[in-house]
Amino acid sequence: YNQSVADNHANWDRSWANENTARPGKWDHSTMHMHPLNHLRFYIPYIKQFSALDRIIFMDDDLIIQGDVRQAWNAKENLTDDKMLVGACEIWKWGDEMGAFEYSGKDSSYSKSSALGQVGRAIEDTYCTDDKKEWCVGKNHWNLLQQLNVEINGKDYLPDSQPEWNFGFTLFDLEKWKELKLTDKYEKWMHANYDHHIFPETSLMYGLGIPFLTYYDHVSCWDDITEPKINLRDGFGYITYPEFVYNGLDTSYLTSGFVLHYDGWLKPWYPQADPIFQIPYLKTMEGKKSKEYKALLLDPETTKQKLENFQGSFLVLSEPRAGSEWFLGVLDQNPDICVSGTSTSEGGRIGFPRDILLPYDKGTQFFDTHQEKMKMGCYFSFLDKWVPKIAAKKDQYCSGAVAEADIEDEFKPVARHFPWLCKWADKHPETTANEAALFEDYLKLVLKADSQAWSCQCPRETKVMGTRLMTDWIGHTFSGKMDLAYDRNQYDNDTFTFDKEIPSVWKTMAKLKPKVIHFTRNIIDELVSRKVAAATKVYHVKTDADEAKMEDKASGITIPAKSLVFEGRRRGEHRQYIIENLKKMAVEVMTLNYEYCVSNMEECVKAAEKFLGASTFDGYNYGLSRKSISKPLSELVQNYGEVIETLISKNMQSFLSSPWLELASKQIEPVIGEKASALVEVSAQDPPALSTLIELGSAFSQHGDQRAIHNMHHAHSKRSDN
């Protein structure tokens, strides 16, 4: 027993696997499945206290019964043929295309179940390869299941013929159980698992897959054999109300349930549980019957999420590659702050995306290939594109349920978004978008953390809501070929290209007055960082593999010095444009610098806490960050000397960060000795002098003789600053 288990953290031993083994995904591991008492239910007919019974209702401890349990007890009389079990067959599954849980209803079978590893894939797509070693099966897996099903169950293994079901609320016919010798069959499947290494014992495939095989062809679904129908509602411990709505359901799904099953990790007694799904539990614990709280569930006001402690909002204006992504990921761990929605699995699904203000042309492929994802409806660019289209088709798509066959091809990818898009179309009925009005309304609702306009929401305990806006997305300078930036009619020198009303960050900010955190980074370092990322194809170091690749490939990179000058000046002017406009807004601004925060992570986060008025939180995981490059700048940039000389000759010495100045001092050290570093620091305020020092050091390092120094001195003899 437990030979496949690697440790007490429910990790499985990969060396146990062979060509028969189904290898679980990373998410699939739990000590629950390997616990000996998990097998007790397969011996129920032989336990003394139950041995005289002809039936039993087996139920989990995380469900609420809203119907008359006698009706469920009497369902045994409706079982036919060799059926001896009545189970819940309405299933929720993870939907990759949706980026959320998807309601399958009863349209699921063993071939679609994650408990048996096929999950709707073609058999040939399930096999493990050199590149795919998780969530896959060995080459002999399916042949073995067919062979064993014939040997143990006396039938071919036909997974499409078997309904997927859940143990949560189950009726067992104990007489038929004994007649069919199902405990013997269970033990045979267990021995087969030991002998052939089929399912690791910490996996759902073991905990539920073997029961599925044991009860093969002996299962009925509750609503198939009862009248009035008994509807079992599952999934309330892992789905959220936004996912509920996105699947076309509403609270009547709860009120019509005979049983509500809170299977999953978010039990209704946890503070983080979905507030709508908590209502039946909380009311039951108050001693209320289901008929007393059903009216509350059906009241539209109930589904409006209320952030009772909400205090205000903020915008993060970030320069490129300035560390704001790491910073927001850390800050989001504070229960008071809702800023990126990624620090929990629920937040990853329904939290506001970090870059909801991403302009369409900055993520064209992303927007065009992810339209079916639930969180897509939270992006302004998505609304900007689809609200006018829906407004033009309101009678067709907003007047009630729409049959899939009646949806035009263009609109099919966004069909699940119709409920929210129709709400927006009611407020903005123009078929030619008034982008400025739509944006102002949108940003106002974002900064209020409003949960009625889209699927995204913040946790109930949120006090402060924030979102990020890259500074490149504001103004005309970096608006791109499609010219889709915010305030794109405004140049960095504060002149305007046209008078048309367009989405304006500045105008909206002036009205809403959010706090602002301005992230900056040394401009030259940022540009070099971008060049390194392009050369190595590693844009963010998130894994050990990324770090190794960066270290391996990030060396000897040539930086075009002249283009660095042009881009540096352009970015310097754009930074000044941002700063000047922030002053005009009369909003509270805190500036955070990349170089400082990298060395003082905790101080930066604590400063932000204080600025935002959030409670002090001591549980931050700062390990989300990695140092991208550990190599010295001289090894990283091949032509560093040329870069330094060019920048200084163009009066841009103030753009040089400490590592660059250290390199400059090393260039002239052979000429003037130990005082080089101090002299460079002083000369940094005097471009001609510093330029001469750099040239002198460069010439000496190349020629190494007195003639080089003499030639340099002669060339500059007419300049008093020599």
Tab-separated table of C-alpha atoms in Angstrom, residues 474-477 486-499 502 506 573 577 580-581 584:
chain	number	residue	atom	x	y	z
A	474	ILE	CA	-0.508	57.295	-22.936
A	475	GLY	CA	0.079	60.081	-25.437
A	476	HIS	CA	1.016	60.188	-29.116
A	477	THR	CA	4.727	59.258	-28.832
A	486	TYR	CA	-5.005	56.814	-24.623
A	487	ASP	CA	-4.689	60.588	-25.072
A	488	ARG	CA	-3.134	59.776	-28.455
A	489	ASN	CA	-3.897	63.280	-29.721
A	490	GLN	CA	-1.390	64.775	-27.268
A	491	TYR	CA	2.337	65.156	-27.970
A	492	ASP	CA	4.949	65.112	-25.220
A	493	ASN	CA	5.347	68.887	-25.620
A	494	ASP	CA	1.652	69.260	-24.678
A	495	THR	CA	0.474	70.222	-28.184
A	496	PHE	CA	-2.487	68.424	-29.755
A	497	THR	CA	-2.830	66.762	-33.168
A	498	PHE	CA	-6.646	66.921	-33.390
A	499	ASP	CA	-9.684	67.865	-31.330
A	502	ILE	CA	-10.902	60.101	-27.510
A	506	TRP	CA	-5.860	62.595	-17.846
A	573	GLU	CA	10.853	63.616	-22.833
A	577	TYR	CA	5.300	64.594	-20.107
A	580	GLU	CA	3.904	67.340	-15.821
A	581	ASN	CA	0.434	65.931	-16.433
A	584	LYS	CA	-1.870	69.156	-13.370
